[in-house]
C-alpha cells in the first residue's frame, strides 16, 4: 500500500455530510474552477497515480491524472468530499487561471537585482512599478499558512501559459497549465489557506501576460513526449532517482540543505506527473540517501525530513510526465 489513499471513483460510495472543504469545493466549481481532492492536511494530489492505476473505471481508456480529472461536476465533487475532508486542489490550467504564487522570504537575503526585498510580494510590486502598472491588484487572493499569497487571475483567451518557478522574480512562481494550487479553506498542520477578499477574479494584467511569454523563454515544465518501450520508463526513472540521491548524499556540508531540496523537488515532479515513481518510494529513497547528513554540523533528522517533504511538495506543483508506451496500465 502506498501513501496514495485512493479516492473511490464511484458515486455509489457512502455519502456522508459535506464539511467545510466539500462546500468550498462546490463553491469553487460553481465559480467555474476545476477541482480535485488533495490528501487531508497536505498539498499532495489524492487521486491515484499511474503506478497504482488498475485500468478500470475512469481509467478504462488509459490512465487519467488529476489534471484531466479535475471537475466542475457537483455530483463528482459531492461523491469525493463525502468520503473524506480532502484539501481542495484547483487545476489552474483547466480552470482558465494563472495564479501568481508569492512566497515569503523567510528571512533570507534576496539576490540581485532584488536586494532588499523581503518576499515575493515586494518583488512583484517593484516589477509592477517598472511596468508603470502599480498595484494594488484588485482580484481574488488567498493567504497561505506559510506567509505567502496566491493572486488569482483569468488567463488570456486561448492561453498556453504553463507553470514558472522564479521566472518573474525572486519568490514568485506562477501556476497555469500543468499546475494546481491549494484552494482556500484547505488546512495543513501549519495553518489554513484563507481567502483574503471576495473580489472577482480579474483578467491577467497585460504586462504580466507579456512578462510570462517572452518568445525565448521555454516553459519550466511540460510533458515529455518521448515514446519509450515498456520497461524503459522504469529504468529511466530509476536512473534519475539514483543520480539525484547520490548527488545529494555526496553534497559538501554547507550545501546539503540546498542539495536535499533540489533532489526532492526533482523526484516530486516525477511523483506528481505520470511516471512509475510513487510518493512513498521517492520519500524513502531520499531519506535513505540523506541519512549520512544527520548529525553532521547539527543537522537534525527533523530538518532532513522537512527538506525532503518541502522539496517533494514543491516539485508536485510542477508535474513531469515520463510517458511510456501508451498502452500498458
Ligand atoms: Zn488510472
PDB file of C-alpha atoms and ligand atoms in Angstrom:
ATOM      1  CA  UNK A   1       0.000   0.000   0.000  1.00  0.00           C
ATOM      2  CA  UNK A   2       1.494   3.294  -0.998  1.00  0.00           C
ATOM      3  CA  UNK A   3       0.632   6.515   0.778  1.00  0.00           C
ATOM      4  CA  UNK A   4      -1.784   7.059  -2.057  1.00  0.00           C
ATOM      5  CA  UNK A   5      -5.089   6.521  -0.307  1.00  0.00           C
ATOM      6  CA  UNK A   6      -7.031   6.146  -3.468  1.00  0.00           C
ATOM      7  CA  UNK A   7     -10.145   8.131  -3.926  1.00  0.00           C
ATOM      8  CA  UNK A   8     -13.031   5.973  -4.966  1.00  0.00           C
ATOM      9  CA  UNK A   9     -14.306   6.876  -8.391  1.00  0.00           C
ATOM     10  CA  UNK A  10     -17.751   5.515  -7.778  1.00  0.00           C
ATOM     11  CA  UNK A  11     -20.567   7.822  -6.868  1.00  0.00           C
ATOM     12  CA  UNK A  12     -22.226   4.860  -5.152  1.00  0.00           C
ATOM     13  CA  UNK A  13     -19.971   5.163  -2.113  1.00  0.00           C
ATOM     14  CA  UNK A  14     -21.372   6.184   1.218  1.00  0.00           C
ATOM     15  CA  UNK A  15     -22.484   9.769   1.144  1.00  0.00           C
ATOM     16  CA  UNK A  16     -21.552  11.487   4.346  1.00  0.00           C
ATOM     17  CA  UNK A  17     -22.307  15.059   5.095  1.00  0.00           C
ATOM     18  CA  UNK A  18     -20.152  17.546   3.225  1.00  0.00           C
ATOM     19  CA  UNK A  19     -17.920  19.526   5.524  1.00  0.00           C
ATOM     20  CA  UNK A  20     -16.410  22.950   5.046  1.00  0.00           C
ATOM     21  CA  UNK A  21     -13.997  21.629   2.468  1.00  0.00           C
ATOM     22  CA  UNK A  22     -16.673  19.910   0.410  1.00  0.00           C
ATOM     23  CA  UNK A  23     -18.759  23.060   0.396  1.00  0.00           C
ATOM     24  CA  UNK A  24     -15.695  25.091  -0.581  1.00  0.00           C
ATOM     25  CA  UNK A  25     -15.104  22.673  -3.446  1.00  0.00           C
ATOM     26  CA  UNK A  26     -18.693  23.039  -4.668  1.00  0.00           C
ATOM     27  CA  UNK A  27     -18.491  26.824  -4.424  1.00  0.00           C
ATOM     28  CA  UNK A  28     -15.235  26.883  -6.371  1.00  0.00           C
ATOM     29  CA  UNK A  29     -16.764  24.703  -9.085  1.00  0.00           C
ATOM     30  CA  UNK A  30     -19.819  26.928  -9.245  1.00  0.00           C
ATOM     31  CA  UNK A  31     -17.436  29.844  -9.812  1.00  0.00           C
ATOM     32  CA  UNK A  32     -16.070  27.955 -12.812  1.00  0.00           C
ATOM     33  CA  UNK A  33     -12.992  26.327 -11.328  1.00  0.00           C
ATOM     34  CA  UNK A  34     -11.962  22.705 -11.923  1.00  0.00           C
ATOM     35  CA  UNK A  35     -11.303  20.990  -8.604  1.00  0.00           C
ATOM     36  CA  UNK A  36      -9.917  17.688  -7.336  1.00  0.00           C
ATOM     37  CA  UNK A  37      -9.027  16.224  -3.945  1.00  0.00           C
ATOM     38  CA  UNK A  38      -5.697  16.608  -2.161  1.00  0.00           C
ATOM     39  CA  UNK A  39      -4.771  14.426   0.794  1.00  0.00           C
ATOM     40  CA  UNK A  40      -6.236  15.827   4.011  1.00  0.00           C
ATOM     41  CA  UNK A  41      -3.814  18.200   5.664  1.00  0.00           C
ATOM     42  CA  UNK A  42      -1.449  18.194   2.679  1.00  0.00           C
ATOM     43  CA  UNK A  43      -0.793  19.579  -0.784  1.00  0.00           C
ATOM     44  CA  UNK A  44      -0.460  16.190  -2.455  1.00  0.00           C
ATOM     45  CA  UNK A  45      -2.999  15.010  -5.030  1.00  0.00           C
ATOM     46  CA  UNK A  46      -5.154  12.194  -3.653  1.00  0.00           C
ATOM     47  CA  UNK A  47      -6.183  10.703  -6.984  1.00  0.00           C
ATOM     48  CA  UNK A  48      -4.229   7.584  -7.861  1.00  0.00           C
ATOM     49  CA  UNK A  49      -1.047   7.872  -9.877  1.00  0.00           C
ATOM     50  CA  UNK A  50      -0.138   5.912 -12.951  1.00  0.00           C
ATOM     51  CA  UNK A  51       1.790   3.330 -10.954  1.00  0.00           C
ATOM     52  CA  UNK A  52      -1.286   2.416  -8.942  1.00  0.00           C
ATOM     53  CA  UNK A  53      -3.657   2.501 -11.896  1.00  0.00           C
ATOM     54  CA  UNK A  54      -5.671  -0.669 -12.401  1.00  0.00           C
ATOM     55  CA  UNK A  55      -7.054   0.476 -15.741  1.00  0.00           C
ATOM     56  CA  UNK A  56     -10.693   0.334 -14.683  1.00  0.00           C
ATOM     57  CA  UNK A  57     -13.403   2.944 -14.170  1.00  0.00           C
ATOM     58  CA  UNK A  58     -12.387   6.383 -15.350  1.00  0.00           C
ATOM     59  CA  UNK A  59      -9.030   4.934 -16.460  1.00  0.00           C
ATOM     60  CA  UNK A  60     -10.522   2.192 -18.653  1.00  0.00           C
ATOM     61  CA  UNK A  61      -9.367   4.087 -21.723  1.00  0.00           C
ATOM     62  CA  UNK A  62      -5.969   4.887 -20.257  1.00  0.00           C
ATOM     63  CA  UNK A  63      -4.797   6.449 -17.044  1.00  0.00           C
ATOM     64  CA  UNK A  64      -6.106   9.901 -16.216  1.00  0.00           C
ATOM     65  CA  UNK A  65      -4.237  12.094 -13.771  1.00  0.00           C
ATOM     66  CA  UNK A  66      -5.501  14.897 -11.581  1.00  0.00           C
ATOM     67  CA  UNK A  67      -5.261  17.484 -14.318  1.00  0.00           C
ATOM     68  CA  UNK A  68      -7.567  15.507 -16.580  1.00  0.00           C
ATOM     69  CA  UNK A  69      -9.925  14.513 -13.771  1.00  0.00           C
ATOM     70  CA  UNK A  70     -10.348  17.905 -12.135  1.00  0.00           C
ATOM     71  CA  UNK A  71     -14.017  18.774 -12.498  1.00  0.00           C
ATOM     72  CA  UNK A  72     -16.874  21.230 -12.020  1.00  0.00           C
ATOM     73  CA  UNK A  73     -19.421  18.416 -11.773  1.00  0.00           C
ATOM     74  CA  UNK A  74     -21.250  18.785  -8.441  1.00  0.00           C
ATOM     75  CA  UNK A  75     -22.129  15.065  -8.354  1.00  0.00           C
ATOM     76  CA  UNK A  76     -18.494  14.038  -8.623  1.00  0.00           C
ATOM     77  CA  UNK A  77     -17.430  16.658  -6.110  1.00  0.00           C
ATOM     78  CA  UNK A  78     -20.108  15.538  -3.661  1.00  0.00           C
ATOM     79  CA  UNK A  79     -19.026  11.927  -4.100  1.00  0.00           C
ATOM     80  CA  UNK A  80     -15.388  12.755  -3.451  1.00  0.00           C
ATOM     81  CA  UNK A  81     -15.858  15.032  -0.486  1.00  0.00           C
ATOM     82  CA  UNK A  82     -18.434  12.777   1.148  1.00  0.00           C
ATOM     83  CA  UNK A  83     -15.618  10.272   1.655  1.00  0.00           C
ATOM     84  CA  UNK A  84     -13.099  12.394   3.484  1.00  0.00           C
ATOM     85  CA  UNK A  85     -12.321  16.064   4.221  1.00  0.00           C
ATOM     86  CA  UNK A  86      -9.899  16.302   1.319  1.00  0.00           C
ATOM     87  CA  UNK A  87      -7.999  19.512   0.879  1.00  0.00           C
ATOM     88  CA  UNK A  88      -9.079  21.480  -2.168  1.00  0.00           C
ATOM     89  CA  UNK A  89      -6.950  21.203  -5.298  1.00  0.00           C
ATOM     90  CA  UNK A  90      -7.673  23.660  -8.128  1.00  0.00           C
ATOM     91  CA  UNK A  91      -6.251  22.706 -11.525  1.00  0.00           C
ATOM     92  CA  UNK A  92      -5.166  26.117 -12.720  1.00  0.00           C
ATOM     93  CA  UNK A  93      -4.877  25.468 -16.454  1.00  0.00           C
ATOM     94  CA  UNK A  94      -8.184  23.608 -16.643  1.00  0.00           C
ATOM     95  CA  UNK A  95      -9.771  26.466 -14.691  1.00  0.00           C
ATOM     96  CA  UNK A  96      -8.518  29.094 -17.135  1.00  0.00           C
ATOM     97  CA  UNK A  97      -6.395  30.602 -14.378  1.00  0.00           C
ATOM     98  CA  UNK A  98      -2.932  31.999 -13.963  1.00  0.00           C
ATOM     99  CA  UNK A  99      -2.159  32.152 -10.251  1.00  0.00           C
ATOM    100  CA  UNK A 100       0.732  34.272  -9.068  1.00  0.00           C
ATOM    101  CA  UNK A 101       2.271  32.480  -6.091  1.00  0.00           C
ATOM    102  CA  UNK A 102       4.094  34.930  -3.845  1.00  0.00           C
ATOM    103  CA  UNK A 103       6.254  33.325  -1.193  1.00  0.00           C
ATOM    104  CA  UNK A 104       7.615  34.817   1.964  1.00  0.00           C
ATOM    105  CA  UNK A 105      11.387  35.208   2.031  1.00  0.00           C
ATOM    106  CA  UNK A 106      11.557  33.632   5.495  1.00  0.00           C
ATOM    107  CA  UNK A 107      14.361  35.987   6.421  1.00  0.00           C
ATOM    108  CA  UNK A 108      16.628  35.018   3.535  1.00  0.00           C
ATOM    109  CA  UNK A 109      18.514  37.674   1.615  1.00  0.00           C
ATOM    110  CA  UNK A 110      17.147  38.397  -1.835  1.00  0.00           C
ATOM    111  CA  UNK A 111      19.725  38.072  -4.624  1.00  0.00           C
ATOM    112  CA  UNK A 112      20.477  40.798  -7.177  1.00  0.00           C
ATOM    113  CA  UNK A 113      18.548  42.560  -8.605  1.00  0.00           C
ATOM    114  CA  UNK A 114      16.023  42.058  -5.801  1.00  0.00           C
ATOM    115  CA  UNK A 115      18.296  43.173  -2.973  1.00  0.00           C
ATOM    116  CA  UNK A 116      16.296  44.471  -0.046  1.00  0.00           C
ATOM    117  CA  UNK A 117      13.071  42.708  -0.956  1.00  0.00           C
ATOM    118  CA  UNK A 118      11.703  40.593   1.870  1.00  0.00           C
ATOM    119  CA  UNK A 119       9.231  38.486  -0.069  1.00  0.00           C
ATOM    120  CA  UNK A 120       7.701  37.815  -3.455  1.00  0.00           C
ATOM    121  CA  UNK A 121       5.055  40.437  -2.954  1.00  0.00           C
ATOM    122  CA  UNK A 122       7.677  43.172  -2.713  1.00  0.00           C
ATOM    123  CA  UNK A 123       9.384  41.854  -5.837  1.00  0.00           C
ATOM    124  CA  UNK A 124       6.072  41.896  -7.708  1.00  0.00           C
ATOM    125  CA  UNK A 125       5.450  45.444  -6.502  1.00  0.00           C
ATOM    126  CA  UNK A 126       8.791  46.520  -7.982  1.00  0.00           C
ATOM    127  CA  UNK A 127       8.027  44.759 -11.260  1.00  0.00           C
ATOM    128  CA  UNK A 128       4.651  46.465 -11.435  1.00  0.00           C
ATOM    129  CA  UNK A 129       6.211  49.863 -10.805  1.00  0.00           C
ATOM    130  CA  UNK A 130       8.825  49.254 -13.511  1.00  0.00           C
ATOM    131  CA  UNK A 131       5.996  48.346 -15.866  1.00  0.00           C
ATOM    132  CA  UNK A 132       4.169  51.527 -14.914  1.00  0.00           C
ATOM    133  CA  UNK A 133       1.319  49.428 -13.526  1.00  0.00           C
ATOM    134  CA  UNK A 134       1.495  49.771  -9.766  1.00  0.00           C
ATOM    135  CA  UNK A 135      -0.861  47.742  -7.621  1.00  0.00           C
ATOM    136  CA  UNK A 136      -2.890  47.080  -5.666  1.00  0.00           C
ATOM    137  CA  UNK A 137      -4.214  44.205  -7.681  1.00  0.00           C
ATOM    138  CA  UNK A 138      -7.955  44.061  -7.326  1.00  0.00           C
ATOM    139  CA  UNK A 139      -8.508  40.370  -7.672  1.00  0.00           C
ATOM    140  CA  UNK A 140      -9.316  37.325  -5.585  1.00  0.00           C
ATOM    141  CA  UNK A 141      -6.475  36.465  -3.196  1.00  0.00           C
ATOM    142  CA  UNK A 142      -5.710  33.666  -0.801  1.00  0.00           C
ATOM    143  CA  UNK A 143      -3.265  33.861   2.104  1.00  0.00           C
ATOM    144  CA  UNK A 144      -1.219  30.692   2.609  1.00  0.00           C
ATOM    145  CA  UNK A 145      -0.374  29.323   6.058  1.00  0.00           C
ATOM    146  CA  UNK A 146       3.341  29.986   5.466  1.00  0.00           C
ATOM    147  CA  UNK A 147       3.019  33.721   4.878  1.00  0.00           C
ATOM    148  CA  UNK A 148       2.553  33.700   1.121  1.00  0.00           C
ATOM    149  CA  UNK A 149      -0.242  34.912  -1.124  1.00  0.00           C
ATOM    150  CA  UNK A 150      -1.913  33.483  -4.192  1.00  0.00           C
ATOM    151  CA  UNK A 151      -3.233  36.100  -6.620  1.00  0.00           C
ATOM    152  CA  UNK A 152      -5.823  34.563  -8.933  1.00  0.00           C
ATOM    153  CA  UNK A 153      -6.119  35.891 -12.490  1.00  0.00           C
ATOM    154  CA  UNK A 154      -8.063  34.815 -15.553  1.00  0.00           C
ATOM    155  CA  UNK A 155      -5.715  33.565 -18.237  1.00  0.00           C
ATOM    156  CA  UNK A 156      -5.914  35.355 -21.595  1.00  0.00           C
ATOM    157  CA  UNK A 157      -8.252  33.689 -24.082  1.00  0.00           C
ATOM    158  CA  UNK A 158      -6.608  30.590 -25.555  1.00  0.00           C
ATOM    159  CA  UNK A 159      -3.607  30.987 -23.268  1.00  0.00           C
ATOM    160  CA  UNK A 160      -0.963  28.276 -23.355  1.00  0.00           C
ATOM    161  CA  UNK A 161       0.857  29.663 -20.335  1.00  0.00           C
ATOM    162  CA  UNK A 162       2.380  26.989 -18.132  1.00  0.00           C
ATOM    163  CA  UNK A 163       3.946  26.998 -14.681  1.00  0.00           C
ATOM    164  CA  UNK A 164       7.011  29.057 -13.972  1.00  0.00           C
ATOM    165  CA  UNK A 165       9.347  28.988 -10.991  1.00  0.00           C
ATOM    166  CA  UNK A 166      11.224  32.186 -10.274  1.00  0.00           C
ATOM    167  CA  UNK A 167      10.898  33.360 -13.887  1.00  0.00           C
ATOM    168  CA  UNK A 168       9.257  36.656 -12.929  1.00  0.00           C
ATOM    169  CA  UNK A 169      11.495  37.252  -9.940  1.00  0.00           C
ATOM    170  CA  UNK A 170      12.628  36.091  -6.538  1.00  0.00           C
ATOM    171  CA  UNK A 171       9.986  34.133  -4.608  1.00  0.00           C
ATOM    172  CA  UNK A 172       7.454  34.384  -7.417  1.00  0.00           C
ATOM    173  CA  UNK A 173       6.121  31.253  -9.059  1.00  0.00           C
ATOM    174  CA  UNK A 174       3.156  31.021 -11.365  1.00  0.00           C
ATOM    175  CA  UNK A 175       0.672  28.189 -11.823  1.00  0.00           C
ATOM    176  CA  UNK A 176      -1.171  27.682 -15.069  1.00  0.00           C
ATOM    177  CA  UNK A 177      -1.365  24.668 -17.400  1.00  0.00           C
ATOM    178  CA  UNK A 178       0.280  21.646 -15.793  1.00  0.00           C
ATOM    179  CA  UNK A 179      -0.151  23.083 -12.324  1.00  0.00           C
ATOM    180  CA  UNK A 180      -2.511  23.330  -9.419  1.00  0.00           C
ATOM    181  CA  UNK A 181      -2.989  25.457  -6.376  1.00  0.00           C
ATOM    182  CA  UNK A 182      -4.241  24.645  -2.884  1.00  0.00           C
ATOM    183  CA  UNK A 183      -7.583  26.420  -2.516  1.00  0.00           C
ATOM    184  CA  UNK A 184      -8.964  28.486   0.352  1.00  0.00           C
ATOM    185  CA  UNK A 185     -10.380  26.551   3.328  1.00  0.00           C
ATOM    186  CA  UNK A 186      -7.688  23.860   2.915  1.00  0.00           C
ATOM    187  CA  UNK A 187      -5.765  23.048   6.069  1.00  0.00           C
ATOM    188  CA  UNK A 188      -2.241  21.985   6.832  1.00  0.00           C
ATOM    189  CA  UNK A 189      -0.627  21.424  10.200  1.00  0.00           C
ATOM    190  CA  UNK A 190       0.877  24.910   9.959  1.00  0.00           C
ATOM    191  CA  UNK A 191      -2.458  26.620   9.357  1.00  0.00           C
ATOM    192  CA  UNK A 192      -5.281  27.291   6.933  1.00  0.00           C
ATOM    193  CA  UNK A 193      -5.477  28.761   3.429  1.00  0.00           C
ATOM    194  CA  UNK A 194      -7.763  31.752   3.778  1.00  0.00           C
ATOM    195  CA  UNK A 195      -9.489  33.947   1.226  1.00  0.00           C
ATOM    196  CA  UNK A 196      -8.259  37.494   1.790  1.00  0.00           C
ATOM    197  CA  UNK A 197     -11.167  39.073  -0.027  1.00  0.00           C
ATOM    198  CA  UNK A 198     -14.296  38.293  -2.002  1.00  0.00           C
ATOM    199  CA  UNK A 199     -13.192  40.129  -5.122  1.00  0.00           C
ATOM    200  CA  UNK A 200     -13.938  38.611  -8.509  1.00  0.00           C
ATOM    201  CA  UNK A 201     -11.044  37.033 -10.371  1.00  0.00           C
ATOM    202  CA  UNK A 202      -9.637  39.760 -12.620  1.00  0.00           C
ATOM    203  CA  UNK A 203      -8.107  39.242 -16.060  1.00  0.00           C
ATOM    204  CA  UNK A 204      -4.328  38.749 -16.008  1.00  0.00           C
ATOM    205  CA  UNK A 205      -2.833  42.230 -16.468  1.00  0.00           C
ATOM    206  CA  UNK A 206      -1.310  42.604 -19.920  1.00  0.00           C
ATOM    207  CA  UNK A 207       2.137  43.449 -18.551  1.00  0.00           C
ATOM    208  CA  UNK A 208       2.170  40.203 -16.573  1.00  0.00           C
ATOM    209  CA  UNK A 209       0.956  38.169 -19.534  1.00  0.00           C
ATOM    210  CA  UNK A 210       3.720  39.715 -21.585  1.00  0.00           C
ATOM    211  CA  UNK A 211       6.347  39.087 -18.898  1.00  0.00           C
ATOM    212  CA  UNK A 212       5.325  35.459 -18.782  1.00  0.00           C
ATOM    213  CA  UNK A 213       5.511  34.896 -22.529  1.00  0.00           C
ATOM    214  CA  UNK A 214       8.791  36.171 -23.966  1.00  0.00           C
ATOM    215  CA  UNK A 215       9.401  34.173 -27.143  1.00  0.00           C
ATOM    216  CA  UNK A 216      12.771  32.888 -25.959  1.00  0.00           C
ATOM    217  CA  UNK A 217      11.541  31.570 -22.651  1.00  0.00           C
ATOM    218  CA  UNK A 218      10.971  27.841 -22.504  1.00  0.00           C
ATOM    219  CA  UNK A 219       8.230  26.600 -20.220  1.00  0.00           C
ATOM    220  CA  UNK A 220       9.595  25.295 -16.942  1.00  0.00           C
ATOM    221  CA  UNK A 221       7.617  22.119 -17.205  1.00  0.00           C
ATOM    222  CA  UNK A 222       5.952  20.237 -19.964  1.00  0.00           C
ATOM    223  CA  UNK A 223       5.117  16.689 -20.827  1.00  0.00           C
ATOM    224  CA  UNK A 224       7.987  14.586 -22.059  1.00  0.00           C
ATOM    225  CA  UNK A 225       6.594  13.354 -25.322  1.00  0.00           C
ATOM    226  CA  UNK A 226       9.315  10.801 -25.889  1.00  0.00           C
ATOM    227  CA  UNK A 227       7.887   7.377 -26.622  1.00  0.00           C
ATOM    228  CA  UNK A 228       9.805   4.668 -24.809  1.00  0.00           C
ATOM    229  CA  UNK A 229       9.491   0.899 -24.929  1.00  0.00           C
ATOM    230  CA  UNK A 230       7.783  -0.781 -21.973  1.00  0.00           C
ATOM    231  CA  UNK A 231      10.092  -1.053 -19.008  1.00  0.00           C
ATOM    232  CA  UNK A 232      12.268   1.760 -20.239  1.00  0.00           C
ATOM    233  CA  UNK A 233      10.314   4.300 -18.214  1.00  0.00           C
ATOM    234  CA  UNK A 234      11.157   2.370 -15.044  1.00  0.00           C
ATOM    235  CA  UNK A 235      14.851   2.282 -15.971  1.00  0.00           C
ATOM    236  CA  UNK A 236      14.839   5.928 -16.909  1.00  0.00           C
ATOM    237  CA  UNK A 237      13.172   6.976 -13.667  1.00  0.00           C
ATOM    238  CA  UNK A 238      15.467   4.731 -11.644  1.00  0.00           C
ATOM    239  CA  UNK A 239      18.484   6.414 -13.252  1.00  0.00           C
ATOM    240  CA  UNK A 240      17.114   9.835 -12.273  1.00  0.00           C
ATOM    241  CA  UNK A 241      16.431   8.679  -8.714  1.00  0.00           C
ATOM    242  CA  UNK A 242      19.922   7.175  -8.436  1.00  0.00           C
ATOM    243  CA  UNK A 243      21.673  10.244  -9.848  1.00  0.00           C
ATOM    244  CA  UNK A 244      19.717  12.657  -7.693  1.00  0.00           C
ATOM    245  CA  UNK A 245      20.090  10.731  -4.442  1.00  0.00           C
ATOM    246  CA  UNK A 246      23.796  10.039  -5.000  1.00  0.00           C
ATOM    247  CA  UNK A 247      24.489  13.688  -5.769  1.00  0.00           C
ATOM    248  CA  UNK A 248      22.552  14.715  -2.679  1.00  0.00           C
ATOM    249  CA  UNK A 249      24.333  12.224  -0.418  1.00  0.00           C
ATOM    250  CA  UNK A 250      27.713  13.418  -1.701  1.00  0.00           C
ATOM    251  CA  UNK A 251      26.985  17.138  -1.334  1.00  0.00           C
ATOM    252  CA  UNK A 252      29.536  19.004   0.770  1.00  0.00           C
ATOM    253  CA  UNK A 253      28.499  20.203   4.212  1.00  0.00           C
ATOM    254  CA  UNK A 254      27.163  23.717   3.811  1.00  0.00           C
ATOM    255  CA  UNK A 255      25.450  22.864   0.515  1.00  0.00           C
ATOM    256  CA  UNK A 256      23.408  19.956   1.806  1.00  0.00           C
ATOM    257  CA  UNK A 257      20.195  21.821   2.607  1.00  0.00           C
ATOM    258  CA  UNK A 258      20.005  23.057  -0.990  1.00  0.00           C
ATOM    259  CA  UNK A 259      21.008  19.630  -2.303  1.00  0.00           C
ATOM    260  CA  UNK A 260      18.200  17.924  -0.376  1.00  0.00           C
ATOM    261  CA  UNK A 261      15.631  20.408  -1.659  1.00  0.00           C
ATOM    262  CA  UNK A 262      16.831  20.036  -5.237  1.00  0.00           C
ATOM    263  CA  UNK A 263      16.784  16.236  -5.247  1.00  0.00           C
ATOM    264  CA  UNK A 264      13.387  16.112  -3.541  1.00  0.00           C
ATOM    265  CA  UNK A 265      11.949  18.668  -5.921  1.00  0.00           C
ATOM    266  CA  UNK A 266      13.104  16.690  -8.961  1.00  0.00           C
ATOM    267  CA  UNK A 267      11.591  13.490  -7.592  1.00  0.00           C
ATOM    268  CA  UNK A 268       8.431  15.332  -6.522  1.00  0.00           C
ATOM    269  CA  UNK A 269       7.885  16.379 -10.128  1.00  0.00           C
ATOM    270  CA  UNK A 270       8.001  12.746 -11.212  1.00  0.00           C
ATOM    271  CA  UNK A 271       5.694  11.613  -8.400  1.00  0.00           C
ATOM    272  CA  UNK A 272       3.084  14.189  -9.382  1.00  0.00           C
ATOM    273  CA  UNK A 273       3.356  13.540 -13.089  1.00  0.00           C
ATOM    274  CA  UNK A 274       2.714  10.364 -14.988  1.00  0.00           C
ATOM    275  CA  UNK A 275       5.711   8.250 -14.069  1.00  0.00           C
ATOM    276  CA  UNK A 276       6.401   4.937 -12.339  1.00  0.00           C
ATOM    277  CA  UNK A 277       7.602   6.715  -9.175  1.00  0.00           C
ATOM    278  CA  UNK A 278       5.259   6.967  -6.172  1.00  0.00           C
ATOM    279  CA  UNK A 279       5.490   9.309  -3.216  1.00  0.00           C
ATOM    280  CA  UNK A 280       6.367   6.705  -0.596  1.00  0.00           C
ATOM    281  CA  UNK A 281       9.220   5.274  -2.657  1.00  0.00           C
ATOM    282  CA  UNK A 282      10.598   8.705  -3.505  1.00  0.00           C
ATOM    283  CA  UNK A 283      10.495   9.807   0.125  1.00  0.00           C
ATOM    284  CA  UNK A 284      12.133   6.603   1.363  1.00  0.00           C
ATOM    285  CA  UNK A 285      14.945   6.837  -1.192  1.00  0.00           C
ATOM    286  CA  UNK A 286      15.592  10.499  -0.355  1.00  0.00           C
ATOM    287  CA  UNK A 287      15.605   9.921   3.391  1.00  0.00           C
ATOM    288  CA  UNK A 288      17.839   6.891   2.974  1.00  0.00           C
ATOM    289  CA  UNK A 289      20.350   8.877   0.966  1.00  0.00           C
ATOM    290  CA  UNK A 290      20.215  11.796   3.401  1.00  0.00           C
ATOM    291  CA  UNK A 291      20.839   9.561   6.409  1.00  0.00           C
ATOM    292  CA  UNK A 292      24.549  10.397   6.290  1.00  0.00           C
ATOM    293  CA  UNK A 293      23.749  14.114   6.664  1.00  0.00           C
ATOM    294  CA  UNK A 294      22.126  13.615  10.067  1.00  0.00           C
ATOM    295  CA  UNK A 295      24.308  14.601  12.991  1.00  0.00           C
ATOM    296  CA  UNK A 296      26.820  16.472  10.829  1.00  0.00           C
ATOM    297  CA  UNK A 297      27.053  20.179  11.659  1.00  0.00           C
ATOM    298  CA  UNK A 298      24.000  19.929  13.907  1.00  0.00           C
ATOM    299  CA  UNK A 299      21.773  18.659  11.110  1.00  0.00           C
ATOM    300  CA  UNK A 300      18.769  17.009  12.727  1.00  0.00           C
ATOM    301  CA  UNK A 301      16.553  14.259  11.404  1.00  0.00           C
ATOM    302  CA  UNK A 302      13.634  16.671  11.586  1.00  0.00           C
ATOM    303  CA  UNK A 303      15.442  19.156   9.364  1.00  0.00           C
ATOM    304  CA  UNK A 304      16.255  16.467   6.800  1.00  0.00           C
ATOM    305  CA  UNK A 305      12.669  15.255   6.759  1.00  0.00           C
ATOM    306  CA  UNK A 306      11.360  18.786   6.427  1.00  0.00           C
ATOM    307  CA  UNK A 307      13.645  19.456   3.463  1.00  0.00           C
ATOM    308  CA  UNK A 308      12.585  16.246   1.768  1.00  0.00           C
ATOM    309  CA  UNK A 309       8.888  16.940   2.323  1.00  0.00           C
ATOM    310  CA  UNK A 310       9.181  20.579   1.249  1.00  0.00           C
ATOM    311  CA  UNK A 311      11.072  19.592  -1.897  1.00  0.00           C
ATOM    312  CA  UNK A 312       8.590  16.859  -2.786  1.00  0.00           C
ATOM    313  CA  UNK A 313       5.671  19.243  -2.275  1.00  0.00           C
ATOM    314  CA  UNK A 314       7.291  21.928  -4.371  1.00  0.00           C
ATOM    315  CA  UNK A 315       8.055  19.513  -7.178  1.00  0.00           C
ATOM    316  CA  UNK A 316       4.481  18.225  -7.043  1.00  0.00           C
ATOM    317  CA  UNK A 317       3.298  21.605  -8.268  1.00  0.00           C
ATOM    318  CA  UNK A 318       5.272  21.141 -11.473  1.00  0.00           C
ATOM    319  CA  UNK A 319       4.449  17.608 -12.548  1.00  0.00           C
ATOM    320  CA  UNK A 320       6.694  15.945 -15.072  1.00  0.00           C
ATOM    321  CA  UNK A 321       5.394  13.085 -17.171  1.00  0.00           C
ATOM    322  CA  UNK A 322       7.547  10.200 -18.287  1.00  0.00           C
ATOM    323  CA  UNK A 323       5.357   8.762 -20.969  1.00  0.00           C
ATOM    324  CA  UNK A 324       5.742   5.117 -21.737  1.00  0.00           C
ATOM    325  CA  UNK A 325       4.013   3.089 -24.390  1.00  0.00           C
ATOM    326  CA  UNK A 326       0.522   4.496 -24.088  1.00  0.00           C
ATOM    327  CA  UNK A 327      -0.915   1.029 -23.658  1.00  0.00           C
ATOM    328  CA  UNK A 328       0.274  -0.813 -20.575  1.00  0.00           C
ATOM    329  CA  UNK A 329      -1.541   0.017 -17.366  1.00  0.00           C
TER     330      UNK A 329
HETATM  331 ZN1  LIG B   1      -5.611   5.493 -13.552  1.00  0.00          ZN
END
